Short mmCIF file of C-alpha atoms in Angstrom, two decimals:
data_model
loop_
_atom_site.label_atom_id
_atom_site.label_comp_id
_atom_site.label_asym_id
_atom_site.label_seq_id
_atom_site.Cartn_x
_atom_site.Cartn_y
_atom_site.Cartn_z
CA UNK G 1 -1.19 33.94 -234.90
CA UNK G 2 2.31 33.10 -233.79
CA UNK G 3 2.58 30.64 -236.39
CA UNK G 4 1.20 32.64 -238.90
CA UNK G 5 3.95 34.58 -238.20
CA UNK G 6 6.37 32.27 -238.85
CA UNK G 7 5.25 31.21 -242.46
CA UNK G 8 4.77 35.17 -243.70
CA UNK G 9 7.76 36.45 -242.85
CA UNK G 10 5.84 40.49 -243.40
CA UNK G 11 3.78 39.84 -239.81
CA UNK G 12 6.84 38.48 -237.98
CA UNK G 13 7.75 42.44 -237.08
CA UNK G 14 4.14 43.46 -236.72
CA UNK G 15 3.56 40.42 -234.20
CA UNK G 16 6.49 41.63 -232.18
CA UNK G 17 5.10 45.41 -232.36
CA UNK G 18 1.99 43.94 -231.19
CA UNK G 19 3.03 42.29 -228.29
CA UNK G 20 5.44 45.18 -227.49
CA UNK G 21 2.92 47.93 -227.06
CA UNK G 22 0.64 45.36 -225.26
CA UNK G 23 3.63 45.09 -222.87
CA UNK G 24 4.03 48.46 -222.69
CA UNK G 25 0.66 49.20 -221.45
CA UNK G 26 0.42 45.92 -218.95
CA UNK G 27 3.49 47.49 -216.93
CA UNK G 28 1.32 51.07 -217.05
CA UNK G 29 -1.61 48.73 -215.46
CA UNK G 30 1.16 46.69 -213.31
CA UNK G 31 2.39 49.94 -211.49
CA UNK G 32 -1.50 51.33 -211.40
CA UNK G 33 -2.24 47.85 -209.26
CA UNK G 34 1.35 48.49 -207.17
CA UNK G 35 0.29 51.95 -206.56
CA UNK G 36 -3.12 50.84 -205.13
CA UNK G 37 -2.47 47.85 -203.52
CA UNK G 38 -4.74 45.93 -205.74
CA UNK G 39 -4.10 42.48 -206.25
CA UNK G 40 -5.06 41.40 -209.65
CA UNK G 41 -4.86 38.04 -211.24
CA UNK G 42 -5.56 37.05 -214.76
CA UNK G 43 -7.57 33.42 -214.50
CA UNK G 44 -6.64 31.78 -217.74
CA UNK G 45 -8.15 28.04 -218.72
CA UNK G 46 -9.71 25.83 -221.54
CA UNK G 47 -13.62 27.21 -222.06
CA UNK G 48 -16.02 25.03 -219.31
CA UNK G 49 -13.10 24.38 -216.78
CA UNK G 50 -15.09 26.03 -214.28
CA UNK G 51 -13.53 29.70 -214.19
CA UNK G 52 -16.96 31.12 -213.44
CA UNK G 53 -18.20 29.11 -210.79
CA UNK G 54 -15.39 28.74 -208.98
CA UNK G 55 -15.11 32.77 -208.75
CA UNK G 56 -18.62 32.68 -207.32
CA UNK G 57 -17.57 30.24 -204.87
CA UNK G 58 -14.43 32.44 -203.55
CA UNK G 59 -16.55 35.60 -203.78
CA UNK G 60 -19.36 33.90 -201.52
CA UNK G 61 -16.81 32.68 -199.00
CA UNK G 62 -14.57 35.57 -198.78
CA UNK G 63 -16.65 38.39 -199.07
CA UNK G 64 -16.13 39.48 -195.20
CA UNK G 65 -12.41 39.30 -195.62
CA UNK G 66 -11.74 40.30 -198.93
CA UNK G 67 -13.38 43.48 -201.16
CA UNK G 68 -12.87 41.63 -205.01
CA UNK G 69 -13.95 42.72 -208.31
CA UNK G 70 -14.45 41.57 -211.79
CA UNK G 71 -13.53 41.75 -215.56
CA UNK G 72 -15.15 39.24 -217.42
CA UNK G 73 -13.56 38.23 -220.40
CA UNK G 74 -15.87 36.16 -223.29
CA UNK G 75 -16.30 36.61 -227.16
CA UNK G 76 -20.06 36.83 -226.32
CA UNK G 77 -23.01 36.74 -223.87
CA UNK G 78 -23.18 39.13 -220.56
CA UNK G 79 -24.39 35.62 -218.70
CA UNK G 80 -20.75 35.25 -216.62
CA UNK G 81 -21.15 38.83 -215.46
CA UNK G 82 -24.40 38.18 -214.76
CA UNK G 83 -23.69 35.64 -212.45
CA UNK G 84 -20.88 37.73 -210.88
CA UNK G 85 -22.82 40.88 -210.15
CA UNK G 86 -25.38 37.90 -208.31
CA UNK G 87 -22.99 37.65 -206.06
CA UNK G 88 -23.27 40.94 -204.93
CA UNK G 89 -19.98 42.13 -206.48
CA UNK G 90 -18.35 44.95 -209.11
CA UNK G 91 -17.76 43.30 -212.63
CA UNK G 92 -17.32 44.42 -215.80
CA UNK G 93 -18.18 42.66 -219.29
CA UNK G 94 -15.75 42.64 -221.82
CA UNK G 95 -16.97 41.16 -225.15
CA UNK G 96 -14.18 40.59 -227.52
CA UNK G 97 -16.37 38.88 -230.84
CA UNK G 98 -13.87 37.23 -233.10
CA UNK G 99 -11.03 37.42 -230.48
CA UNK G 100 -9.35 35.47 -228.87
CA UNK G 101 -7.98 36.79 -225.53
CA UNK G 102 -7.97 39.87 -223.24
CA UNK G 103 -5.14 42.58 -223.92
CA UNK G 104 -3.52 45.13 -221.57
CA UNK G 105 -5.55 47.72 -223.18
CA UNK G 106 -9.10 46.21 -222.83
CA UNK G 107 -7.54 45.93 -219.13
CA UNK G 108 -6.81 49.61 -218.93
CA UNK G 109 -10.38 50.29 -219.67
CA UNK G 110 -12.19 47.81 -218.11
CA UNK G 111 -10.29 49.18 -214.67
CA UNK G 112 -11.23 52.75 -215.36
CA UNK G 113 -14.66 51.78 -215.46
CA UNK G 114 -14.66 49.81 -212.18
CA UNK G 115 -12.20 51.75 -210.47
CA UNK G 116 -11.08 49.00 -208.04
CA UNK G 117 -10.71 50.69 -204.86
CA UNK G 118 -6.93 50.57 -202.35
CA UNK G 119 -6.25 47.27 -200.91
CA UNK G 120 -8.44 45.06 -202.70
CA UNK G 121 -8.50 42.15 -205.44
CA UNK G 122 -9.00 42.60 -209.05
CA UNK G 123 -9.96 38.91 -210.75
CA UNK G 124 -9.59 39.24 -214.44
CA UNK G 125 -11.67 36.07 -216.02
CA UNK G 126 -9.87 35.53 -219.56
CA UNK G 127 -11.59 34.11 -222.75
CA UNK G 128 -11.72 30.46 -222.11
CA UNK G 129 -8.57 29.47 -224.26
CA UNK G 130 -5.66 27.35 -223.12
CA UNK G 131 -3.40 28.68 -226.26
CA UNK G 132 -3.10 32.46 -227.06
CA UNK G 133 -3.94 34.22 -223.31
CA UNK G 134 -0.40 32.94 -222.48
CA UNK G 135 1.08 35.84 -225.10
CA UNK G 136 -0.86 38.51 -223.60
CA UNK G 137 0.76 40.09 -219.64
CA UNK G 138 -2.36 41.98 -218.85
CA UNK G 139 -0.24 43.72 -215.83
CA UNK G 140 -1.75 40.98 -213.21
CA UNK G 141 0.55 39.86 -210.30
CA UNK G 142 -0.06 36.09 -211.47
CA UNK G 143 -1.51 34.22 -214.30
CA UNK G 144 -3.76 31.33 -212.32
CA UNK G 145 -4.51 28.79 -214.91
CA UNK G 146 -7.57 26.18 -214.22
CA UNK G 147 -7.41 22.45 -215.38
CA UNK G 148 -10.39 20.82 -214.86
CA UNK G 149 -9.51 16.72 -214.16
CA UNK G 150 -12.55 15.89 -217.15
CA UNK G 151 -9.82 17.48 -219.65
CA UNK G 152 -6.97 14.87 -219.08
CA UNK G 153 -3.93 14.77 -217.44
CA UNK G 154 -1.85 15.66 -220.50
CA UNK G 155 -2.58 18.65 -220.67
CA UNK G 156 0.58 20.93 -219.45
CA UNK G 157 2.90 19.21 -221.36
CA UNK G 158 0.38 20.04 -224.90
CA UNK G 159 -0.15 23.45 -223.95
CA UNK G 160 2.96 24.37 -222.67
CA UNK G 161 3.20 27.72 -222.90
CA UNK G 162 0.16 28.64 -220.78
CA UNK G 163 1.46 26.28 -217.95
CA UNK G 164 5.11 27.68 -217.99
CA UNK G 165 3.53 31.54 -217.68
CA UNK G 166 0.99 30.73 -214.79
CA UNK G 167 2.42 30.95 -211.15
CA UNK G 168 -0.79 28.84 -210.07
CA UNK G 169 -2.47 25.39 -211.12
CA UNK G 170 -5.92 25.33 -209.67
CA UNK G 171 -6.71 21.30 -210.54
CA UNK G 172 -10.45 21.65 -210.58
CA UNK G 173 -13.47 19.59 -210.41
CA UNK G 174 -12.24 16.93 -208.28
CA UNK G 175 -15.43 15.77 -207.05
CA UNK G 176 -15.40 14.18 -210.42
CA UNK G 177 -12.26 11.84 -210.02
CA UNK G 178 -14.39 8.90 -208.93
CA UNK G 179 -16.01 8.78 -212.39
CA UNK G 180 -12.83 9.39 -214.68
CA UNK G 181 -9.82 7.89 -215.80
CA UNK G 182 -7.22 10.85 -214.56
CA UNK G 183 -3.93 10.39 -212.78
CA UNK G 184 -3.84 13.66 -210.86
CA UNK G 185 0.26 12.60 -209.77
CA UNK G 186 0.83 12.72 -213.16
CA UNK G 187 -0.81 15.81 -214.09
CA UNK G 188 1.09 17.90 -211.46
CA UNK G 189 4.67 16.01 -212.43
CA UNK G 190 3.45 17.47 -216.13
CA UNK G 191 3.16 20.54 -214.55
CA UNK G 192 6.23 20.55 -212.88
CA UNK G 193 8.07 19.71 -216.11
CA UNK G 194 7.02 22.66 -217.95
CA UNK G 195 7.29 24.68 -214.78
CA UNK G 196 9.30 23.63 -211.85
CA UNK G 197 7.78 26.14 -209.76
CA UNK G 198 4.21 26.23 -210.48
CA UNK G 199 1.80 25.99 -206.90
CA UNK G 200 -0.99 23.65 -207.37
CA UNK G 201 -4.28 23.26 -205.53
CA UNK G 202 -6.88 20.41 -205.79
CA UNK G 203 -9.94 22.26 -205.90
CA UNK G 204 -13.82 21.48 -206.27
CA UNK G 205 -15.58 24.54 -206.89
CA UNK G 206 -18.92 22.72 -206.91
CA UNK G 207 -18.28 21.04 -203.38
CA UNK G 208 -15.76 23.40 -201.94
CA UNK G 209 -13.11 20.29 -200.94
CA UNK G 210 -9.81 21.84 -201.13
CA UNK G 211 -10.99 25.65 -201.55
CA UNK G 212 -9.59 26.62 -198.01
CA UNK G 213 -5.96 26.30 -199.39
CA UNK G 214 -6.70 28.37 -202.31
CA UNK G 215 -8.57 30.95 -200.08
CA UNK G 216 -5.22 31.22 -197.89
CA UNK G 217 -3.02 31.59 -200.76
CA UNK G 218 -4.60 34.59 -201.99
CA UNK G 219 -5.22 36.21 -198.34
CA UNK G 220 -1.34 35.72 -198.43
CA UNK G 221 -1.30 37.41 -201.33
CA UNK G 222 -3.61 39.88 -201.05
CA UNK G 223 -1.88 41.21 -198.05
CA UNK G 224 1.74 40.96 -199.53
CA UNK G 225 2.02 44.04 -201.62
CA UNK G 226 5.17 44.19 -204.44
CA UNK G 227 7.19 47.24 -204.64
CA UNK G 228 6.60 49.49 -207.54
CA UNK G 229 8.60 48.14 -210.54
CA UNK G 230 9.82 45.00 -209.57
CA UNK G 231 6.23 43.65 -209.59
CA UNK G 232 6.58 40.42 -211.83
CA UNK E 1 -5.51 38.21 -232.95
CA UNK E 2 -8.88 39.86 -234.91
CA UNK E 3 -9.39 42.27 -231.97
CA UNK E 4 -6.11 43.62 -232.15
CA UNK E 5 -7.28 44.32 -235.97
CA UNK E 6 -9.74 46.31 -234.64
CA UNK E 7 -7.38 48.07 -231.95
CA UNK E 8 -4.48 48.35 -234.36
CA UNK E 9 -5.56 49.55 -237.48
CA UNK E 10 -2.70 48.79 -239.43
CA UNK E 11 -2.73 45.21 -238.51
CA UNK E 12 -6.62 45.12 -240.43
CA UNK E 13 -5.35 44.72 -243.90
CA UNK E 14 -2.30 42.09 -242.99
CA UNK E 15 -5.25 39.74 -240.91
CA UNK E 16 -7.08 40.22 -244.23
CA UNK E 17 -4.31 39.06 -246.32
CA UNK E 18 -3.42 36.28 -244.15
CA UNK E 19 -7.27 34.81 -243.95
CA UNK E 20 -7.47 35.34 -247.84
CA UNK E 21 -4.17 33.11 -248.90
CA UNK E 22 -4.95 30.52 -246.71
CA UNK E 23 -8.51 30.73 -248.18
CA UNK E 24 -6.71 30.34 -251.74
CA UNK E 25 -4.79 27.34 -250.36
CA UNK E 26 -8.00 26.07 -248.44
CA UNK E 27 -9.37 25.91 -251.91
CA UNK E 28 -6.84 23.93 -253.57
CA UNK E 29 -6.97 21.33 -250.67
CA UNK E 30 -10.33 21.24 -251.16
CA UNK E 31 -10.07 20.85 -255.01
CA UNK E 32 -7.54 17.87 -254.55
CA UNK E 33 -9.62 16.28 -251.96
CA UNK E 34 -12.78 16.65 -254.43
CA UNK E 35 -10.51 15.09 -257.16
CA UNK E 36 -9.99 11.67 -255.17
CA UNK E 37 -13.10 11.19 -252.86
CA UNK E 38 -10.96 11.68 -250.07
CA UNK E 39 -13.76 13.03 -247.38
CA UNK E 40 -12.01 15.38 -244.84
CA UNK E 41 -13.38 16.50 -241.88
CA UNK E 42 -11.44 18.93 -239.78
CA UNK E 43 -12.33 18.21 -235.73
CA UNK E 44 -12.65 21.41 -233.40
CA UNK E 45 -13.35 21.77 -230.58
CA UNK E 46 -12.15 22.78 -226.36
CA UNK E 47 -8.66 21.11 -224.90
CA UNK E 48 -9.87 17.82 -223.31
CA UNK E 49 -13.25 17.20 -225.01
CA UNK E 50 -12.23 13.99 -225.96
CA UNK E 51 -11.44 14.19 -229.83
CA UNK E 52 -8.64 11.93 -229.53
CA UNK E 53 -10.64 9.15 -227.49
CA UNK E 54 -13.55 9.60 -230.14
CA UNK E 55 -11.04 9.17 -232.87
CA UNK E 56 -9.48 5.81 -231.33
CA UNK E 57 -13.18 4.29 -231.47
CA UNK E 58 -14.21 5.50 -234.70
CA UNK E 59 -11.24 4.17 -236.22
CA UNK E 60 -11.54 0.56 -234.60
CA UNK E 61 -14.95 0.32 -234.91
CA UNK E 62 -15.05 1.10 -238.65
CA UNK E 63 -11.56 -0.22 -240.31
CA UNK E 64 -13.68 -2.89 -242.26
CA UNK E 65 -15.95 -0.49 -243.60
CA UNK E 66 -13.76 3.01 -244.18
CA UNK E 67 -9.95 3.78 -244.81
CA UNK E 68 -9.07 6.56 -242.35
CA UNK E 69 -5.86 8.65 -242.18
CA UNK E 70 -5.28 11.48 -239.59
CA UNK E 71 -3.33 14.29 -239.07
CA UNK E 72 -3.48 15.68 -235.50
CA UNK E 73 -2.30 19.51 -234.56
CA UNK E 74 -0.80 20.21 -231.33
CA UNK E 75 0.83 22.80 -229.74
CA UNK E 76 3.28 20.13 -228.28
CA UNK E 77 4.04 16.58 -227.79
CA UNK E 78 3.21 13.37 -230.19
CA UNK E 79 0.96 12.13 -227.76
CA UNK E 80 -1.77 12.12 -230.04
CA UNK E 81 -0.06 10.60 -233.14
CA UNK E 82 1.21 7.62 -230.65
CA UNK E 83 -2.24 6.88 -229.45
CA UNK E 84 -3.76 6.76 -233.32
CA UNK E 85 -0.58 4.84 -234.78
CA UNK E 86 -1.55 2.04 -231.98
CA UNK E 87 -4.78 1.75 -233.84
CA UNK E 88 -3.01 0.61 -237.03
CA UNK E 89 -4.52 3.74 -238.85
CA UNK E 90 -1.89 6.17 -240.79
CA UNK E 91 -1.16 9.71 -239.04
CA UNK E 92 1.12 12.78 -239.42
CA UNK E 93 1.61 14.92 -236.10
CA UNK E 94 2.22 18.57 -237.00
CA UNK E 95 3.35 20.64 -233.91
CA UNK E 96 2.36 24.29 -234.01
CA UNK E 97 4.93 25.91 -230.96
CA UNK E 98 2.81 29.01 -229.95
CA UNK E 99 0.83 28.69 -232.98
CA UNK E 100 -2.73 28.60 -231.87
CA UNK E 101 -4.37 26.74 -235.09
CA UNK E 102 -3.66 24.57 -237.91
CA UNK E 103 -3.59 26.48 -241.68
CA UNK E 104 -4.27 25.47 -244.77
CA UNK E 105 -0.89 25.40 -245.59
CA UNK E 106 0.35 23.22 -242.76
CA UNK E 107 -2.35 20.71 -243.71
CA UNK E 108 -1.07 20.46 -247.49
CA UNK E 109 2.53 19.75 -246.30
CA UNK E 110 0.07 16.79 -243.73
CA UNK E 111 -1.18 15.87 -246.60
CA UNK E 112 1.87 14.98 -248.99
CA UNK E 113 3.28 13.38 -246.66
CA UNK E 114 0.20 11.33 -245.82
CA UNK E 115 -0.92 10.85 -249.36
CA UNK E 116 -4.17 9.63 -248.54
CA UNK E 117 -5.98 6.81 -251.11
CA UNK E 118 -8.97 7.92 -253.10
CA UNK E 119 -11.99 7.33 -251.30
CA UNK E 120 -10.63 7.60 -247.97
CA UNK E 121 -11.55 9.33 -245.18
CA UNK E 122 -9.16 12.08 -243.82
CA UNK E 123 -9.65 12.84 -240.32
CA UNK E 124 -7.83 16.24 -239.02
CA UNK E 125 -7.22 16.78 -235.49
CA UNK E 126 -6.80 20.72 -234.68
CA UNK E 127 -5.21 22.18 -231.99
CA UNK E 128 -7.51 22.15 -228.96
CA UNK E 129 -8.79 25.92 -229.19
CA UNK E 130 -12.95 26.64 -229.34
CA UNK E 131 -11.79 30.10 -230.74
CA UNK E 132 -9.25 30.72 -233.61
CA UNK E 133 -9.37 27.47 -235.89
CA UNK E 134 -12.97 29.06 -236.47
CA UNK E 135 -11.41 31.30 -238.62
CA UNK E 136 -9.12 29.05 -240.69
CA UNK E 137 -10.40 26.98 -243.26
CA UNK E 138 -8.23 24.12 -244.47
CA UNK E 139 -10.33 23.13 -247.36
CA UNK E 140 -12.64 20.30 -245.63
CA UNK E 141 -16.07 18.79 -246.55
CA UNK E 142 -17.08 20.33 -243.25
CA UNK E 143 -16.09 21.33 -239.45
CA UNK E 144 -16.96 19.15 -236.34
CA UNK E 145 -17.22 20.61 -233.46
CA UNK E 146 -16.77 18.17 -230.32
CA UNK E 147 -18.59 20.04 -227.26
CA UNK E 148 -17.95 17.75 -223.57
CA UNK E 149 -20.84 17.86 -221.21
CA UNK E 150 -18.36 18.99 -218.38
CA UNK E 151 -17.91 22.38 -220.07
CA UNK E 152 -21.11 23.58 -219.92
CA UNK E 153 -24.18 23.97 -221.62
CA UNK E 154 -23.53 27.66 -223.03
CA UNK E 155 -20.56 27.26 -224.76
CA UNK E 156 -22.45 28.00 -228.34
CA UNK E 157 -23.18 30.94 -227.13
CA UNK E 158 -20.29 31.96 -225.66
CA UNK E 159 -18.44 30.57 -228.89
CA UNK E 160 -20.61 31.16 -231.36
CA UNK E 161 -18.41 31.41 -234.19
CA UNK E 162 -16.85 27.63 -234.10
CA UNK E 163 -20.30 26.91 -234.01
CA UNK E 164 -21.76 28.84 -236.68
CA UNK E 165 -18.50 27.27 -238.95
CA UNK E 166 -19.59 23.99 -237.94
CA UNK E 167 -21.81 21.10 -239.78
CA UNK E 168 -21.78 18.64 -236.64
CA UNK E 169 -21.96 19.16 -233.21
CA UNK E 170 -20.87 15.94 -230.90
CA UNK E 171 -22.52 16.12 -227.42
CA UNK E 172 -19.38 14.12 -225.82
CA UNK E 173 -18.88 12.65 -222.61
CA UNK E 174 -22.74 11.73 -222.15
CA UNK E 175 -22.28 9.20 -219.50
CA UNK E 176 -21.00 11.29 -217.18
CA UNK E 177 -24.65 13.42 -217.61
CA UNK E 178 -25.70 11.89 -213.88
CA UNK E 179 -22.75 13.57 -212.15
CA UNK E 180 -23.41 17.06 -214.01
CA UNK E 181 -25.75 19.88 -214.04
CA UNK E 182 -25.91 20.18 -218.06
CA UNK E 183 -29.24 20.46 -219.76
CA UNK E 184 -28.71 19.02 -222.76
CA UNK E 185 -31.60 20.22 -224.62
CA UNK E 186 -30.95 24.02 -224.24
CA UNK E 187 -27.19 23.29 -224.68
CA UNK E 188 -29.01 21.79 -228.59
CA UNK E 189 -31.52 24.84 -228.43
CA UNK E 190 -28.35 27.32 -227.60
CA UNK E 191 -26.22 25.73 -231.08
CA UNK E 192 -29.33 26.08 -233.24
CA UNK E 193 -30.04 29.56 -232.37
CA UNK E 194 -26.63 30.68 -233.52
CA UNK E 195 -26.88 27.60 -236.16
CA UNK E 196 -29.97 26.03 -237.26
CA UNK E 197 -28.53 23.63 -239.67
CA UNK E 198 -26.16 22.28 -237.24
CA UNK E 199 -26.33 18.24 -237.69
CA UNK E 200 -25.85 17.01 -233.81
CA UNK E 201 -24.73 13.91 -232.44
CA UNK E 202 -25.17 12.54 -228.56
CA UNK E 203 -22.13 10.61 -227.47
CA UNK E 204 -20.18 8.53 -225.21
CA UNK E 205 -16.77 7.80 -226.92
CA UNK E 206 -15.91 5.89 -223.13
CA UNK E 207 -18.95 3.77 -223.48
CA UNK E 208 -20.00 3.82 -227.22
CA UNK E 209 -22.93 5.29 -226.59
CA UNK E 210 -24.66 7.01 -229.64
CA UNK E 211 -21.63 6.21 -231.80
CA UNK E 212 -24.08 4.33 -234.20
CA UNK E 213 -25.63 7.89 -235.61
CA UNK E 214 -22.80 9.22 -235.91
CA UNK E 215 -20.60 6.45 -237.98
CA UNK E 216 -23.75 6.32 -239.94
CA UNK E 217 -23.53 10.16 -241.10
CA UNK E 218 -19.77 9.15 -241.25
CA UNK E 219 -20.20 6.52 -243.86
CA UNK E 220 -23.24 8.86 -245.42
CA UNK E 221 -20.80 11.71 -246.37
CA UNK E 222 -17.62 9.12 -247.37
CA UNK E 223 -19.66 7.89 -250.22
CA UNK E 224 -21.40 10.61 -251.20
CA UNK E 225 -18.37 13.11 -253.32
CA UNK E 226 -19.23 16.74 -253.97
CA UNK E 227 -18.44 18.16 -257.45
CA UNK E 228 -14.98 20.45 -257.35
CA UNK E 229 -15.33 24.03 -257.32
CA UNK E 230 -18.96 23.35 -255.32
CA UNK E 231 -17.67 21.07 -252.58
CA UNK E 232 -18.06 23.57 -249.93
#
């Protein structure tokens, strides 16, 4: 749409008004999750990266330490919140047919249905699209954006945007390296170019090599708890 | 950006107003490439599902038989354009920013530029998004949807509108099926239910594999020309 925007001068304002009241409403959710203590992160990716699975994964393994819920973001099916609630945990389906991402709104809602409770972690599953979820501040404490290693290693530096908004690079499906042509030192020095500061973790979610580093971060995290209004 | 139609309900009538000019402009592409036998495809599909790769092969494996020019959409970078220039083949790279798909519009200025010869094939690269170039038509013989085997076997469903918009569907990254959990045949059943007529096509652009059937639907359509005004 941004483009679009560009070429009919009319929608340039009514883009801007757009993502204004959307920001609006994700600080209203930002100070809700302050208020609460509830960690929530907006997992942002490419569709098939692995989003899903690797969610199951944490869930499974953390479940004792950590109380986590989920908003599941797709333009169709239930199946991902299907395999969520499997798990044994909270999650809520948001279907968004012809769109294209999550907004703070559909948040708002999706949160007052599954009330997350004090102290706990709210993973928000975006629609599986590497381009327009990077407009959209839901109110999360981080964007976490997953690259699986079958997608290339060019990646950050063609999608820019999403990579420069996400605090986290989870570098997924490394099991797979042995079968692909993918220099990971070159896909985090991508990273790095669009943004210097980015955290990355090598990650299988199907064999759970590298997930302990991931867990830790978001124990960190989840225990670290941002003052009201200065929660970016 | 069509949920936030729905959510904003002034922004309804603009969405409609941008779909229907580029519709008019899809049509005069369309018309001009009906004029000259120029058979354009326009290739959708996830970041990283390997249209680029797929386009390197087709283009070296069929330069005696089929003139091919390409323009390739990105977000950022030339990448692309560098990697089909080194084939020998004409290209145009058109960068689209934040911009989340190409337009009929962009692909017109592609095209003068490019000025491809009559009874060439026009290949068009769109930005790697499974989600809003579904919505955009640039005035092409047909949509092909490139679907990897690492991303799943629901993505139709989960998609289903880039599916239902496409002719072809191109099972990619086939050998790498005996390091995956994919069923292959519901991933087929899952694009027919939401498109029955859906042509598809198993490949390997890495290994060649299955490329035959699908340069021979290739060659098929590039010498078969559609009246104008009925070429859709």
């Amino acid at each position: 749409m941004a483009l679009h925007a560009r070429l009919h001068g009319t929608t340039v304002a009514l883009e801007q008004d757009i993502l204004a009241k959307n920001q609006h409403l994700a600080e209203h959710n930002r100070d809700w999750f302050a208020e609460r203590g509830v960690l929530a992160l907006n997992l942002v990716s490419s569709p098939g990266s692995g989003k899903t699975t690797l969610l199951e994964r944490t869930i499974r393994d953390l479940h004792e330490q950590l109380q986590i819920h989920v908003i599941e973001g797709d333009q169709a099916t239930i199946n991902d919140a299907e395999r969520i609630r499997a798990t044994g945990c909270k999650v809520i389906q948001i279907n968004t047919g012809t769109g294209c991402h999550l907004d703070a709104d559909m948040l708002a809602r999706g949160v007052g249905q599954l009330d997350p409770p004090s102290n706990s972690v709210l993973m928000i599953e975006n629609v599986g699209n590497l381009v327009c979820p990077a407009l959209f501040d839901l109110g999360e404490r981080a964007k976490v954006v997953i690259l699986s290693v079958t997608e290339g290693e060019d990646k950050p530096i063609k999608y820019p945007h999403m990579f420069k908004a996400s605090g986290v690079m989870l570098l997924n499906k490394i099991d797979l390296l042995p079968h692909l042509c993918f220099d990971v030192e070159r896909c985090i020095d991508y990273a790095r170019q669009v943004n210097p500061g980015i955290q990355v973790f090598r990650v299988s979610a199907q064999t759970g090599e590298g997930m302990a580093d991931w867990y830790e971060w978001l124990r960190s995290k989840a225990t670290s708890r941002p003052g009201i209004k200065t929660a970016r």
